[in-house]
Coordinates of C-alpha atoms in Angstrom, one line a residue:
Chain M
M1 CA -17.8 169.5 104.4
T2 CA -17.9 168.5 108.0
A3 CA -14.9 167.3 109.9
P4 CA -15.3 165.3 113.0
P5 CA -14.8 167.4 116.1
P6 CA -11.7 167.1 118.0
T7 CA -12.4 165.1 121.1
R8 CA -9.6 166.9 123.0
A9 CA -8.8 170.5 122.8
P10 CA -5.3 170.9 121.3
V11 CA -3.6 172.4 124.2
L12 CA 0.0 171.7 125.3
E13 CA 0.1 168.8 127.7
S14 CA 3.7 168.7 128.7
L15 CA 4.4 170.3 132.1
P16 CA 7.3 172.7 132.2
A17 CA 10.0 171.6 134.5
R18 CA 9.6 173.0 138.0
T19 CA 12.3 175.2 139.3
P20 CA 13.0 174.2 142.8
G21 CA 13.9 176.6 145.5
K22 CA 13.0 180.2 145.0
A23 CA 9.3 181.2 144.6
A24 CA 10.3 183.3 141.6
P25 CA 7.7 182.8 138.8
P26 CA 8.6 179.8 136.7
R27 CA 9.5 180.4 133.1
T28 CA 6.3 181.8 131.8
S29 CA 6.4 181.4 128.1
W30 CA 4.1 183.5 125.9
W31 CA 2.0 180.4 125.5
M32 CA 1.7 179.7 129.2
R33 CA 0.3 183.2 129.8
R34 CA -1.9 183.1 126.7
Q35 CA -3.4 179.7 127.2
R36 CA -5.0 180.7 130.5
T37 CA -7.2 183.3 128.7
L38 CA -7.7 181.1 125.6
A39 CA -8.5 177.9 127.5
P40 CA -12.2 178.6 128.2
Y41 CA -12.8 179.4 124.5
L42 CA -11.0 176.3 123.4
F43 CA -13.0 174.2 125.9
I44 CA -16.4 175.5 124.7
S45 CA -15.5 175.6 121.0
P46 CA -16.4 172.0 120.2
F47 CA -20.0 172.6 121.3
Y48 CA -20.3 175.8 119.2
L49 CA -18.7 174.1 116.2
L50 CA -21.4 171.4 116.4
Y51 CA -24.0 173.9 117.3
G52 CA -23.2 175.9 114.2
L53 CA -23.0 172.9 111.8
F54 CA -25.9 170.9 113.1
L55 CA -28.3 173.4 114.6
L56 CA -27.8 176.9 113.2
V57 CA -27.1 175.9 109.6
P58 CA -30.1 173.5 109.6
I59 CA -32.3 176.3 110.9
L60 CA -31.2 178.6 108.2
V61 CA -31.6 175.9 105.5
G62 CA -35.0 175.1 107.0
L63 CA -36.0 178.8 106.7
Y64 CA -34.9 178.8 103.0
L65 CA -36.6 175.4 102.3
S66 CA -39.8 176.7 103.9
C67 CA -40.2 179.2 101.1
T68 CA -39.7 176.5 98.4
E69 CA -41.6 173.6 96.9
W70 CA -39.3 170.6 96.8
A71 CA -39.7 166.8 96.7
G72 CA -36.0 166.1 97.4
L73 CA -34.9 165.8 93.8
G74 CA -33.7 168.5 91.5
T75 CA -33.6 172.1 92.7
P76 CA -36.1 173.6 95.1
K77 CA -38.6 175.9 93.5
W78 CA -39.0 179.3 95.2
V79 CA -42.7 179.9 96.2
G80 CA -42.3 182.6 98.8
L81 CA -44.8 182.4 101.6
R82 CA -47.2 180.1 99.9
N83 CA -46.4 177.1 102.2
Y84 CA -47.3 179.2 105.2
Q85 CA -50.6 180.2 103.6
D86 CA -51.4 176.6 102.7
L87 CA -50.5 175.5 106.2
L88 CA -52.9 178.0 107.8
A89 CA -55.6 176.7 105.6
D90 CA -54.7 173.0 106.1
H91 CA -57.3 171.2 108.1
S92 CA -54.8 168.5 109.1
F93 CA -52.4 171.0 110.5
W94 CA -55.0 172.5 112.8
T95 CA -56.0 169.1 113.9
A96 CA -52.4 168.4 114.8
V97 CA -52.2 171.8 116.6
G98 CA -55.3 170.9 118.6
N99 CA -54.0 167.5 119.5
T100 CA -50.7 168.8 120.5
G101 CA -52.4 171.4 122.6
L102 CA -54.3 168.6 124.3
Y103 CA -51.1 166.8 125.1
V104 CA -49.5 169.9 126.5
V105 CA -52.4 170.8 128.7
F106 CA -52.6 167.2 129.9
T107 CA -49.0 167.0 130.9
M108 CA -49.1 170.4 132.6
A109 CA -52.4 169.8 134.4
V110 CA -52.3 166.1 135.1
V111 CA -48.8 164.6 134.8
M112 CA -47.1 167.3 136.8
P113 CA -49.5 167.4 139.8
A114 CA -49.5 163.6 139.8
A115 CA -45.7 163.5 140.0
L116 CA -45.8 166.1 142.8
L117 CA -48.3 163.9 144.7
I118 CA -46.2 160.8 144.3
A119 CA -43.1 162.7 145.3
Q120 CA -44.9 163.9 148.4
A121 CA -45.9 160.3 149.3
L122 CA -42.3 159.1 148.7
N123 CA -41.0 161.9 151.0
A124 CA -42.9 160.5 154.0
R125 CA -40.7 160.3 157.1
G126 CA -39.3 156.9 157.8
L127 CA -40.6 155.4 154.5
R128 CA -39.0 152.0 153.7
G129 CA -38.0 151.0 150.2
R130 CA -38.0 154.6 149.0
D131 CA -35.2 153.9 146.5
L132 CA -37.0 150.8 145.2
F133 CA -40.1 152.8 144.5
R134 CA -38.2 155.7 143.0
L135 CA -36.4 153.3 140.7
A136 CA -39.5 151.4 139.7
Y137 CA -41.4 154.6 138.9
F138 CA -38.4 155.9 136.9
M139 CA -38.0 152.8 134.8
P140 CA -40.5 153.6 132.0
V141 CA -38.2 156.3 130.8
V142 CA -35.2 154.0 130.7
I143 CA -36.8 151.5 128.3
S144 CA -36.8 152.1 124.6
P145 CA -40.0 153.8 123.3
I146 CA -40.4 151.2 120.6
V147 CA -40.5 148.4 123.3
I148 CA -43.0 150.4 125.4
T149 CA -45.3 151.3 122.6
L150 CA -45.4 147.8 121.2
V151 CA -46.2 146.4 124.6
F152 CA -48.9 149.0 125.1
G153 CA -50.3 148.2 121.7
L154 CA -50.8 144.7 122.7
F155 CA -52.1 145.7 126.1
F156 CA -54.8 148.0 124.7
D157 CA -55.7 145.7 121.8
N158 CA -59.4 145.7 121.2
E159 CA -59.8 141.9 120.8
F160 CA -56.9 140.3 122.6
G161 CA -55.6 143.0 125.0
L162 CA -55.3 142.3 128.6
L163 CA -57.0 145.5 129.5
N164 CA -60.3 144.6 127.8
A165 CA -60.1 141.1 129.1
V166 CA -59.7 142.3 132.7
G167 CA -62.4 144.9 132.2
H168 CA -64.7 142.2 131.0
A169 CA -64.0 139.8 133.8
V170 CA -64.2 142.3 136.6
F171 CA -66.7 144.9 135.5
G172 CA -68.7 142.8 133.0
F173 CA -68.1 145.3 130.2
G174 CA -65.2 145.4 127.8
G175 CA -64.6 145.8 124.2
I176 CA -63.5 149.4 124.3
D177 CA -61.9 150.0 121.0
W178 CA -58.9 151.7 122.7
L179 CA -56.8 152.2 119.6
G180 CA -59.5 152.2 116.9
S181 CA -61.9 155.0 117.9
P182 CA -60.8 158.6 117.8
G183 CA -61.8 159.5 121.3
W184 CA -60.4 156.4 123.0
A185 CA -57.2 156.6 120.9
R186 CA -56.6 160.0 122.3
V187 CA -57.2 158.7 125.8
T188 CA -54.8 155.8 125.2
V189 CA -52.0 158.1 124.0
V190 CA -52.6 160.3 127.1
I191 CA -52.4 157.2 129.4
L192 CA -49.1 156.3 127.7
V193 CA -47.7 159.8 128.3
L194 CA -48.8 159.6 131.9
W195 CA -47.3 156.2 132.4
R196 CA -44.0 157.1 130.8
W197 CA -43.3 160.5 132.2
T198 CA -44.8 160.7 135.7
G199 CA -42.0 158.8 137.4
Y200 CA -39.4 160.9 135.6
L201 CA -40.9 164.1 136.9
T202 CA -41.4 162.6 140.4
I203 CA -37.6 162.3 140.9
F204 CA -37.2 166.0 140.3
F205 CA -40.0 166.9 142.8
L206 CA -38.6 164.4 145.3
A207 CA -35.2 165.9 145.1
G208 CA -36.8 169.3 145.7
L209 CA -38.8 168.1 148.7
Q210 CA -35.7 166.6 150.3
N211 CA -34.1 170.0 150.1
V212 CA -36.8 171.7 152.1
P213 CA -35.2 172.6 155.4
K214 CA -36.8 170.5 158.2
E215 CA -36.9 173.5 160.6
L216 CA -39.6 175.1 158.4
Y217 CA -41.9 172.1 159.0
E218 CA -41.1 172.1 162.7
A219 CA -41.9 175.8 162.9
A220 CA -45.2 175.1 161.0
D221 CA -46.0 172.3 163.5
I222 CA -45.5 174.6 166.4
D223 CA -47.8 177.1 164.8
G224 CA -50.4 174.4 164.7
A225 CA -50.5 174.1 160.9
G226 CA -52.4 171.2 159.5
P227 CA -51.2 169.2 156.5
V228 CA -52.9 171.3 154.0
S229 CA -51.6 174.5 155.3
R230 CA -48.1 173.0 155.7
F231 CA -48.2 172.1 152.1
R232 CA -49.4 175.5 151.0
N233 CA -47.2 177.6 153.1
V234 CA -44.0 175.6 153.4
T235 CA -43.8 173.0 150.6
L236 CA -45.0 174.9 147.6
P237 CA -42.9 178.0 148.1
C238 CA -39.8 175.9 148.7
L239 CA -40.5 173.9 145.6
R240 CA -40.7 177.0 143.4
P241 CA -37.3 176.6 141.7
V242 CA -37.9 172.9 140.9
T243 CA -41.4 173.5 139.8
A244 CA -40.2 176.2 137.5
F245 CA -37.5 174.0 136.0
V246 CA -39.9 171.1 135.5
A247 CA -42.6 173.3 134.1
V248 CA -40.3 174.8 131.4
T249 CA -38.8 171.4 130.5
V250 CA -42.2 169.8 130.3
L251 CA -43.8 172.6 128.3
V252 CA -41.0 172.7 125.8
S253 CA -40.8 168.9 125.4
S254 CA -44.5 168.3 125.3
V255 CA -45.0 170.8 122.5
Q256 CA -42.7 168.5 120.5
I257 CA -44.4 165.2 121.4
F258 CA -43.9 162.7 118.7
E259 CA -43.0 159.1 119.8
E260 CA -46.1 158.2 121.8
P261 CA -48.8 158.9 119.2
Y262 CA -46.6 158.0 116.2
L263 CA -45.7 154.6 117.6
L264 CA -48.9 153.7 119.3
T265 CA -51.5 154.8 116.7
Q266 CA -49.5 156.2 113.8
G267 CA -51.5 159.4 114.5
G268 CA -54.8 157.6 113.8
P269 CA -57.4 156.6 113.6
G270 CA -57.7 159.2 110.8
E271 CA -55.8 162.1 112.3
S272 CA -57.3 161.9 115.8
T273 CA -53.9 161.6 117.6
L274 CA -51.6 163.3 115.0
S275 CA -49.2 165.8 116.7
V276 CA -47.5 168.7 115.0
A277 CA -44.1 167.0 115.1
Q278 CA -45.6 164.0 113.4
F279 CA -47.3 166.2 110.9
I280 CA -43.8 167.5 110.0
F281 CA -42.4 164.0 109.9
R282 CA -45.2 162.8 107.6
A283 CA -44.9 165.7 105.2
G284 CA -41.1 165.5 105.0
F285 CA -40.4 161.9 104.9
Q286 CA -43.6 160.1 103.8
R287 CA -45.1 162.6 101.4
Q288 CA -41.9 164.2 100.1
Q289 CA -43.2 167.7 100.7
L290 CA -39.9 168.9 102.2
G291 CA -40.7 172.7 101.8
Y292 CA -44.1 172.2 103.4
A293 CA -42.5 170.3 106.3
A294 CA -39.9 172.9 106.8
A295 CA -42.6 175.6 107.0
A296 CA -44.4 173.7 109.6
G297 CA -41.1 173.3 111.4
V298 CA -40.6 177.1 111.4
L299 CA -44.0 177.6 112.9
L300 CA -43.4 175.0 115.6
F301 CA -40.1 176.7 116.4
V302 CA -41.8 180.1 116.8
A303 CA -44.4 178.5 119.0
V304 CA -41.9 176.7 121.2
F305 CA -39.7 179.7 121.5
A306 CA -42.5 182.0 122.4
L307 CA -44.0 179.6 124.9
G308 CA -40.5 179.0 126.4
Q309 CA -39.8 182.7 126.8
L310 CA -43.2 183.3 128.3
A311 CA -42.7 180.5 130.8
M312 CA -39.2 181.6 131.7
R313 CA -40.5 185.1 132.2
V314 CA -43.4 184.0 134.3
L315 CA -41.5 181.5 136.4
G316 CA -38.1 183.3 136.4
V317 CA -35.8 180.5 135.3
G318 CA -32.6 180.4 133.4
R319 CA -31.1 183.6 134.5
D320 CA -27.4 183.4 135.0
D321 CA -25.9 186.2 137.0
R322 CA -22.2 185.4 137.3
Chain P
M1 CA -59.3 150.2 172.1
T2 CA -62.0 152.3 173.7
T3 CA -60.2 155.6 173.7
G4 CA -60.2 157.8 170.8
A5 CA -62.8 156.1 168.6
F6 CA -65.3 158.9 169.0
D7 CA -62.9 161.7 169.9
S8 CA -62.1 164.6 167.6
T9 CA -58.5 165.0 166.6
A10 CA -57.8 167.3 169.5
K11 CA -57.5 164.8 172.3
L12 CA -56.1 161.5 171.2
G13 CA -54.4 159.1 173.5
P14 CA -51.0 157.9 172.6
R15 CA -52.3 154.5 171.5
A16 CA -55.0 156.0 169.3
R17 CA -52.5 158.3 167.8
R18 CA -50.2 155.4 167.0
G19 CA -53.2 153.5 165.5
R20 CA -54.0 156.4 163.4
R21 CA -50.4 156.8 162.2
R22 CA -50.3 153.1 161.5
A23 CA -53.5 153.4 159.4
S24 CA -52.1 156.2 157.4
R25 CA -48.9 154.3 156.9
A26 CA -50.8 151.3 155.6
L27 CA -52.7 153.6 153.2
L28 CA -49.4 155.1 152.0
Y29 CA -47.8 151.8 151.3
T30 CA -50.9 150.5 149.6
F31 CA -50.8 153.5 147.3
L32 CA -47.1 153.2 146.6
I33 CA -47.3 149.4 145.9
A34 CA -50.3 149.8 143.7
L35 CA -48.5 152.4 141.8
L36 CA -45.5 150.1 141.5
L37 CA -47.6 147.4 140.0
V38 CA -49.1 149.9 137.5
F39 CA -45.6 150.9 136.4
A40 CA -44.2 147.4 136.3
L41 CA -47.2 145.5 134.9
P42 CA -46.8 146.2 131.2
L43 CA -43.2 145.2 131.4
L44 CA -43.8 142.0 133.4
W45 CA -46.6 141.1 131.1
A46 CA -44.3 141.5 128.1
L47 CA -41.7 139.4 129.8
S48 CA -44.2 136.7 130.5
S49 CA -45.8 136.8 127.1
S50 CA -42.4 136.4 125.4
F51 CA -42.3 132.9 126.7
K52 CA -45.8 132.0 125.5
A53 CA -46.6 129.9 122.6
R54 CA -47.6 131.9 119.6
G55 CA -51.3 131.1 119.9
D56 CA -51.3 131.9 123.6
I57 CA -50.2 135.5 123.1
F58 CA -53.6 136.3 121.7
G59 CA -55.5 133.6 123.5
Y60 CA -58.7 134.5 125.2
P61 CA -58.9 134.8 128.1
P62 CA -55.3 136.0 128.3
K63 CA -53.0 133.9 130.5
L64 CA -50.9 135.7 133.0
L65 CA -48.2 133.1 133.1
P66 CA -47.0 131.2 130.0
S67 CA -48.1 127.5 130.1
P68 CA -46.4 125.8 128.5
A69 CA -43.4 128.1 128.6
T70 CA -41.4 128.0 125.5
L71 CA -38.2 129.5 124.1
D72 CA -39.5 129.3 120.5
N73 CA -39.9 133.1 120.3
Y74 CA -36.3 133.7 121.2
R75 CA -35.1 131.0 119.0
G76 CA -37.1 132.4 116.1
L77 CA -35.8 135.9 116.7
L78 CA -32.2 134.9 116.9
D79 CA -32.2 132.3 114.1
E80 CA -34.1 134.3 111.5
N81 CA -32.8 137.8 112.2
P82 CA -29.4 139.5 112.4
F83 CA -30.1 140.3 116.0
W84 CA -26.5 140.3 117.1
S85 CA -25.6 142.8 114.3
W86 CA -28.4 145.1 115.5
L87 CA -27.1 144.9 119.0
L88 CA -23.5 145.5 118.0
I89 CA -24.3 148.6 115.9
S90 CA -26.5 150.1 118.6
T91 CA -23.9 149.4 121.2
V92 CA -20.9 150.8 119.2
V93 CA -22.9 153.9 118.3
A94 CA -24.0 154.4 121.9
V95 CA -20.6 153.9 123.3
I96 CA -18.9 156.4 120.9
S97 CA -21.6 159.0 121.5
T98 CA -21.4 158.6 125.2
V99 CA -17.6 158.9 125.5
A100 CA -17.5 161.9 123.2
A101 CA -20.5 163.6 124.9
V102 CA -19.0 163.1 128.4
L103 CA -15.7 164.6 127.5
L104 CA -17.0 167.5 125.4
C105 CA -19.7 168.4 128.0
A106 CA -17.3 168.2 130.8
L107 CA -14.9 170.5 129.0
A108 CA -17.6 173.1 128.3
G109 CA -19.3 172.8 131.6
F110 CA -16.0 173.3 133.4
A111 CA -15.3 176.4 131.3
F112 CA -18.7 177.9 132.1
A113 CA -18.4 177.1 135.8
K114 CA -14.8 178.1 136.6
Y115 CA -13.6 180.7 134.1
R116 CA -14.4 184.3 133.6
F117 CA -14.2 185.3 130.0
R118 CA -15.7 187.9 127.7
G119 CA -19.1 187.0 126.3
K120 CA -19.6 184.2 128.8
N121 CA -23.2 185.2 129.7
V122 CA -24.2 185.6 126.0
L123 CA -22.6 182.3 125.0
F124 CA -24.2 180.5 127.9
N125 CA -27.6 181.8 127.1
V126 CA -27.1 180.9 123.4
M127 CA -26.2 177.4 124.6
F128 CA -29.1 177.1 127.0
S129 CA -31.7 178.3 124.6
S130 CA -30.7 175.7 122.1
L131 CA -32.5 173.3 124.4
A132 CA -35.7 174.8 123.2
V133 CA -35.1 174.2 119.5
P134 CA -37.5 171.4 118.6
F135 CA -36.0 168.4 116.9
A136 CA -38.8 168.5 114.4
V137 CA -37.6 171.9 113.2
I138 CA -34.1 170.8 112.2
V139 CA -34.9 167.2 111.2
V140 CA -35.7 167.9 107.5
P141 CA -32.9 170.3 106.7
L142 CA -30.4 168.2 108.7
F143 CA -31.3 165.1 106.8
V144 CA -31.1 167.0 103.5
M145 CA -27.6 168.3 104.4
L146 CA -26.3 164.9 105.5
A147 CA -27.7 163.2 102.5
K148 CA -26.1 165.7 100.1
A149 CA -22.8 165.2 101.9
H150 CA -23.2 161.4 101.7
L151 CA -22.9 161.2 105.4
T152 CA -26.0 159.2 106.3
T153 CA -24.0 156.3 107.7
P154 CA -24.8 155.1 111.2
Y155 CA -21.4 155.9 112.6
F156 CA -21.5 159.5 111.4
A157 CA -25.2 160.5 111.3
L158 CA -26.2 158.7 114.5
V159 CA -23.2 160.0 116.4
V160 CA -21.7 163.3 115.4
P161 CA -24.7 165.7 115.4
W162 CA -25.5 164.6 119.0
V163 CA -22.2 164.5 120.8
A164 CA -22.4 167.8 122.6
P165 CA -25.9 168.1 124.1
A166 CA -26.6 171.4 125.7
F167 CA -28.3 169.6 128.6
G168 CA -25.1 167.8 129.4
I169 CA -23.1 171.0 129.5
F170 CA -25.7 172.6 131.8
M171 CA -25.5 169.5 134.1
M172 CA -21.7 169.6 134.1
R173 CA -21.7 173.3 134.9
Q174 CA -24.0 172.8 137.9
F175 CA -21.7 170.0 139.2
A176 CA -18.4 171.8 138.6
E177 CA -19.6 174.9 140.4
Q178 CA -20.3 172.9 143.5
S179 CA -17.6 170.3 143.6
I180 CA -14.4 171.9 142.4
P181 CA -12.7 174.3 144.8
D182 CA -11.1 177.3 143.2
A183 CA -8.1 176.9 145.6
L184 CA -7.3 173.5 144.2
L185 CA -7.2 174.9 140.6
D186 CA -5.0 177.7 141.7
A187 CA -2.6 175.4 143.5
A188 CA -2.3 173.2 140.4
R189 CA -1.6 176.3 138.3
V190 CA 1.1 177.4 140.7
D191 CA 2.6 174.0 140.2
G192 CA 2.8 174.8 136.5
C193 CA -0.1 172.8 135.2
T194 CA -1.5 173.9 131.9
E195 CA -5.2 174.5 131.7
F196 CA -5.9 171.3 129.8
G197 CA -3.7 169.4 132.2
L198 CA -5.8 170.9 134.9
F199 CA -8.9 169.6 133.3
R200 CA -7.4 166.1 132.8
R201 CA -5.7 165.7 136.2
V202 CA -7.9 167.7 138.6
V203 CA -11.3 168.4 137.1
L204 CA -12.1 165.1 135.4
P205 CA -11.5 163.0 138.6
L206 CA -13.6 165.4 140.7
L207 CA -16.4 165.3 138.2
R208 CA -16.5 161.6 138.1
P209 CA -20.0 161.2 139.7
A210 CA -21.4 163.7 137.2
L211 CA -19.6 162.0 134.3
G212 CA -21.4 158.8 135.3
A213 CA -24.7 160.4 135.3
L214 CA -24.3 162.1 132.0
G215 CA -22.8 158.9 130.6
V216 CA -25.9 156.8 131.5
W217 CA -28.2 159.5 130.2
S218 CA -26.3 159.8 127.0
F219 CA -26.0 156.0 126.5
L220 CA -29.7 155.4 127.1
N221 CA -30.7 158.3 124.7
S222 CA -28.5 156.9 122.0
F223 CA -29.2 153.2 122.5
N224 CA -33.0 153.7 122.6
S225 CA -33.4 156.3 119.9
L226 CA -35.7 155.4 117.1
I227 CA -36.9 158.3 115.1
W228 CA -33.6 159.7 113.9
P229 CA -32.2 156.3 112.9
L230 CA -35.5 155.6 111.2
I231 CA -35.0 158.6 109.0
V232 CA -31.3 158.3 108.4
V233 CA -30.6 154.6 108.1
S234 CA -32.0 153.0 105.0
D235 CA -29.8 149.9 104.5
P236 CA -31.2 147.0 106.6
G237 CA -27.6 145.9 107.1
D238 CA -27.0 149.0 109.1
Y239 CA -30.1 148.7 111.4
T240 CA -29.8 149.5 115.0
L241 CA -31.7 147.4 117.6
P242 CA -34.8 149.6 117.8
L243 CA -34.9 149.7 114.0
G244 CA -34.6 146.0 113.8
I245 CA -37.5 145.5 116.1
Q246 CA -39.5 148.0 114.3
A247 CA -38.9 146.1 111.1
L248 CA -40.1 142.9 112.7
F249 CA -43.3 144.7 113.3
G250 CA -43.5 145.6 109.6
A251 CA -46.8 146.9 108.2
T252 CA -47.9 143.7 106.6
N253 CA -46.7 140.8 108.8
R254 CA -46.8 141.6 112.5
Q255 CA -44.6 139.0 114.1
Y256 CA -45.8 139.7 117.7
D257 CA -44.1 136.6 119.0
L258 CA -40.6 137.7 117.7
V259 CA -41.3 141.3 118.6
L260 CA -42.0 140.4 122.2
A261 CA -38.8 138.4 122.5
G262 CA -36.9 141.2 120.8
S263 CA -38.4 143.8 123.1
V264 CA -37.3 141.9 126.2
L265 CA -33.8 141.4 124.9
A266 CA -33.6 145.1 123.8
A267 CA -34.6 146.2 127.3
I268 CA -31.9 144.3 129.0
P269 CA -28.9 146.5 128.1
S270 CA -30.8 149.6 129.0
L271 CA -31.9 148.2 132.3
L272 CA -28.5 146.9 133.1
V273 CA -26.8 150.2 132.5
F274 CA -29.5 151.9 134.4
F275 CA -29.3 149.6 137.5
L276 CA -25.5 149.7 137.6
L277 CA -25.4 153.5 137.6
R278 CA -28.8 154.4 138.9
K279 CA -27.7 156.5 141.9
Q280 CA -25.5 158.7 139.8
L281 CA -28.1 159.1 137.1
L282 CA -30.9 160.2 139.4
E283 CA -28.7 162.5 141.4
G284 CA -27.1 164.0 138.4
L285 CA -30.4 164.6 136.7
T286 CA -31.8 166.4 139.7
A287 CA -28.7 168.5 140.5
G288 CA -29.5 171.1 137.9
A289 CA -33.2 171.3 138.8
V290 CA -32.8 171.9 142.5
K291 CA -30.0 174.4 142.4
S292 CA -31.1 176.7 139.6

């Protein structure tokens, strides 16, 4: 059974009466001395309680389920590693892996550099309306994904969509079946990812850029460095910590991409935009193959963990030396 | 106007240099404004379309502005659907999650920032690496567990598993490290403050900007979430706002007119919260990134 977590740590609240005058230590009860060493543990315990109940236990349950065949009713049937064997032979699974790989590469290779470029533009000296631009670019993340993808669905509609209409009027061609043909559907999902996340990443890069000491740029100017060399020799090295942070976050979250393809194309047409996370969702909640879904989850976990470790190692993030 | 036109970059008169700077300025603003339109266009288009008559939404060629403008879509949405109930449930769930998340993350973040205790590094790394556990990995077993325990009610399943996000703890730790002087803590201790009293009276007020940032982040996450509610909530009477809109969009009967009106209304609370607390949110989000 799960009890709701305490919202406040149960620590004494009453203050002991202060003894005026002498600086002699106030009455230090056992509790007053103890609580100082116990406090940090009490303060972090709600997190670890929830962590255990809603993260650790599910992972263990998932590991168990991944070795069973189960449709949600009755008792799970133990099948050993068969789910994993089936997965590795499942064409749909590999399609999902391929698509997810495409999304990851795209966010790393296009969305991140685009965000850096925009941040660089926003960081221009004496720019007016910087906050307005920053806000407007950030806004796509604020709005519910259901709203965004519905609007995008209308926007990219083959027959009625604004995009095809404009394309027709301006360039004389149109009728791209954005959502209905496998290649274009992938492009559409990728455009949605770009639209939704670029502004979000921009604010991180902008914050990083604003932290670059101005003297470094002045020194570079005196040395006669052009904009390209300034960017390469001053900006990029100073941005290393931010870039590392963003890269790890982006990597870990884009491996799990789900909402964009699921809401925009339901993974279709066929399975052309299906992601691994959606593969798991489909197996678990639409096809009642809970064991199979759990096995795919375990593989995704291993992949994300390995990629995350690799990225942290390469970029040197997340080390805490205190 | 004669100087500089054919010169190389080396010897530009002051006027030419100013002209060149002005040109690059213009280019910069063109780029930024074009980008702004790209980001805003889908939303403005949805806003405009939500006032169009049903036939005009799919009219060809598409109209940019609704003519005639009508409120029929909004009327239809509010009359035929329990919109206010969706909004209420979403709001209550989001507010409870937010208050709890802010308090729990502040407590844990404070502990990680300002105490020395055994196992701190290990515990911190355990916490931090939980960020890398994909939602898709735990979603099936978590749902099974909650279903077995009959806890798939909105106020439990949509709130409790998510009230202590590791990201929030990390963010709070970054803030607490910078903004809480150790001397102040020691002074309060000398005055006989208990550790929790310290948290309540000294730390919470000092963390206020960070609490705002985490609050917005947490509210938006909860208010906008779709996938988990989609899995957990099965009774239409318990639908949250995104679920309600998703239902309007049902597989057979796509009520685009109502969906557009619903989308516009659903975006309002998010945008409101975001605009009221934008500064804190943006600064809070980036604090961790720049300083790590």
